[in-house]
C-alpha cells in the first residue's frame, strides 16, 4: 500500500467559524493523506467535524467559516487558496464530487431528472445539450434506472428514494471524479436500500476506480466498505489505520468507547457501554487531550499537555498518552476484546451489509 | 384533470350562491324595509301625502321584490267578466253611496280608515263612524248593505287574494289595495331565479305592436360590420364587434341583479358599475333611416321601445322599435376605472417588490438587505392613510394634482400619484415573501448539492432558486389581478377617483340592498375564480402539483 500514490494531502488544517461575535474552532490541525483508489471512512460522533473537514476539499464551507491554517494539496495545487466559483471550476463537481445525506432533498423538485444530470455534464465537459442528454441517459442506465430514456423527463417526485439516491450518485460521478465524498449518504434510507446503495457504490468503485471518502457513524458500514478508518473527536483525528487495525487492535480510549457502544455488539444481559459526559465546547481553547474529561483511563498529563501521534505500525497511529512508553499498561474494555469473532459472526448472520 | 376542474367549478358556483343567499338573508331579514327610504329625496317630498306615499312605498317594495302589491284597478281588471269593473273599482255598496251622497249634500266630507270603514268628522265635537252614518240616514238605504266596506263585485274580485294571504287595506279615499309580504326565502328565491336573463325573440311583449317579427338574423351594424341581430329580443344586437376590449360583445345572457335604489335610482345595478361615466361624447352617427347626425347615442346598446312610447323623433332616426339606447360617455365605468388603477398599481408593486425581494435575498445581511428591511418596517408600521397623505404632500410639491377629477382621465399627471401609492402599498408584503421564499430555497439541500455539482452561485440562482421561489408567488398573481376590480377604498376616496372602492360602503350607508348583493356576488365570484386560476397556473409551473379529484397522479 505504501507504493500507492497520494491523491489528496491535507496538512495542519484548522477551520474556524464566526458565530455572532464568537469564534468556534471546528477543525484543529488535521493532517491526512488519501491514497489513490482507497476508501477512507471518517467516523466519530456528530459534531466532531467530519463534514466540515471534507468541505475544505471542495470549498463548500459556509460563508462564516474560514480555513485559518494549513493546506490541501490536490494535483499540485493548494485547494485552500481557491476562493471564487471560477477558481473552483473544473474541480468541484468535476474532480471532487460530494454526495449528501438525504437523497430525497438533494434534487431540485421542480426540475426534471434529466435536466439535473445533463446540467453538470454540460458545465464540466462542455458538451452540447444533445450530447449531454445522450450521456445522461447512458449514465442513468449505468446506475440501474429502468427505461432510462423515457424517465429522463420525469421529476424527482416520480422516483423512489433508492432511485433518487442512484441519480444523485450518477450526477456526482457524471464527470468521472478522482474523489467521491459520501457524507452519510444512506442515513435517510431504509436498511435494505442502504445495503443496496452501498453495494452499488462498491461496484462502481471497481469500475470507475475513484477514491472514496466515506463519512458515517455506522461502524458496520465502515467494516463493510472501508480500507482505512480515521476516528475523529472534537475537530481532530485521534486514531488512524486500516480497518483491521482500528477495529481489532484499537489503541485510543475514544475508539474503544465508540466500538463498545455499537448496539449490534450488545450481548444479552450486558449493559451497553455508553460514553458519558459531553464533548468539549469548541468555543474554548482546549488544553491537553480533548477526550480527557470523559476518559476513564485519563492520567494527569492528559489534562495538561496535548498528546502527539504515536505510530503503532507504518499504517496505524493514535493520539493518546496511553501509548507513551512511560504510561501504565491498560487493557481495552472487555466488551471489545475478541471483537473479531463477534463482528464476523454478526455479519455472517445476514444482518449486515454482506455482499 | 378535466374532471377536477369541472368539480371545482361546480363547487365554486355552489359556494357563490351560498354566499349570496346568506347576504340576502342578512339584508332582507335584518334590515327594516322602511330604512331604504331614508336616503330617497322623492320620499321626503311625498311622505306627507297619504295616498301618494303609500303607493310609492309599496311600488318600490314591489320593484325590489319584497312585497306583492295590487291596487283595486289591477284586481278588478283581472277579475273576469262577471265582475262589473267600474263598480268593483269604486268598491262601495250602492246603499252606502246613497248615504254618502246625502252626507256630502249636507256639507260633510266622508273619509275612510285603513280598514275601509267610513267616517265623518267636523270640528272637535262631531265624529260619526260608518254604522252611525248608515243609521242616521233618511234615504232608507238598507242598513246591512250600507255598513259593508266592499260591494259584491269587489268581494268577488278579492276573494282569491284573501285566499293567497294578501292583506286588504284602504287609502283614505276608500280605495282598496292588497299587499302580500314575501318571506325571506321567497325573496331570495325570486332574486336568484331572476339572476340570469336570456334574451330570445319572444322576450318582447308589446300589445301595441302585434305584428312584431320574431327572428334572429345575421346583419350589418351601423358601421357595416357583421353582427348577429334580433327582432323580438330585448336587445337589437345579440353579438357585435367594436374597438373596445374584449372586442366581441354579447347581449344574449345578462346577469340581472335588480335595480339600484335609492342611489342611482332606476338603473340596473350592473349598469351603475359597468356603464361609462362623465360627459357624453358626440360623434357622427348614421341611423338606419339614413339620417346622419352628431349624437352620443350608442347604437349597439339599443333596446326595444314599445310602439306606444315611440316618439316622432324616434321614428325619424330608427326604422324599427329598437330606439331605447345608451349614450357614449367620455370616461370609463367604475369597474373600468378601478381596474385601470388596479392593474397599473400591480405593475408598479410587482415591478418593484419582486426585484427588491430578490435582491435582498441575494445580498442577505448586506446593506441592500438591511435597507430593504428598514423600508418594509416603515411601510408596515405606517398607517396607510398616513402614507397616502404623505405621498400626496410630496406629489403636490412637484405639481401633481391632489384630486383626480381636477385633471381627469385625459392627463397622465392625474394617474401618477394614485398609481404609485397603490403600487407601493403592497410592495412591502411582496418583498417579505419573495425574500423569504428565496432564502428558504437557498438553504435547501438541493442547492447545497447543486453547489457540490460545481455550479456557480449565479447558475444556481438562475436555474434553481429563482424558479422554485417564484412558484408560491405565482399562485397569488391571478388574485391580485382579478381582485383589483373591487377597488382601493382609501386611495380612491382620498383622490376622489370614480371607481368601485366607495361603492360598497356607500351602498351600505344608503341601504341600497340590491347593490350590496350585486357587489357581494361579484367579489365572491372573483375571489373564487382567482383561486381556481391561481391553482391552474400552479400546475403549469410546478410539476409536483397535478389537479385531480382522486389520488391518480397522471
Ligand atoms: N456554518 C457553521 N457555523 C458555525 N458552526 C458550524 C458551522 N458548520 C459546522 N459548525 C460546527 O462545527 C462542528 C462540526 O460540525 P460538522 O462537521 O457538521 O459535524 P459532523 O461530524 O456531525 O459532520 C459542530 O460543532 C458544528 O456546530
Ligand atoms: Mg455531518
XYZ file of N, CA and C in Angstrom, chain B residues 276-282 296 327-331:
39
model
N -70.291 53.650 -18.792
C -69.366 54.788 -18.827
C -69.842 55.934 -17.953
N -68.910 56.764 -17.571
C -69.241 57.896 -16.719
C -68.777 59.187 -17.392
N -69.200 60.290 -16.827
C -68.731 61.582 -17.310
C -69.617 62.139 -18.408
N -69.078 63.097 -19.155
C -69.861 63.790 -20.167
C -70.089 62.894 -21.376
N -71.218 63.136 -22.084
C -71.455 62.380 -23.311
C -70.424 62.742 -24.379
N -70.120 61.768 -25.225
C -69.199 62.019 -26.334
C -69.992 61.960 -27.630
N -69.999 63.059 -28.346
C -70.794 63.081 -29.583
C -69.932 62.726 -30.778
N -74.449 61.309 -29.173
C -73.682 60.442 -28.281
C -74.309 59.059 -28.177
N -76.091 56.170 -23.943
C -75.220 57.195 -24.518
C -73.768 56.824 -24.280
N -72.937 57.178 -25.234
C -71.498 57.001 -25.046
C -70.972 58.066 -24.100
N -70.214 57.601 -23.091
C -69.673 58.562 -22.124
C -68.167 58.656 -22.299
N -67.646 59.757 -21.820
C -66.239 60.059 -22.034
C -65.334 59.139 -21.198
N -65.751 58.884 -19.962
C -64.836 58.216 -19.028
C -65.238 56.763 -18.826
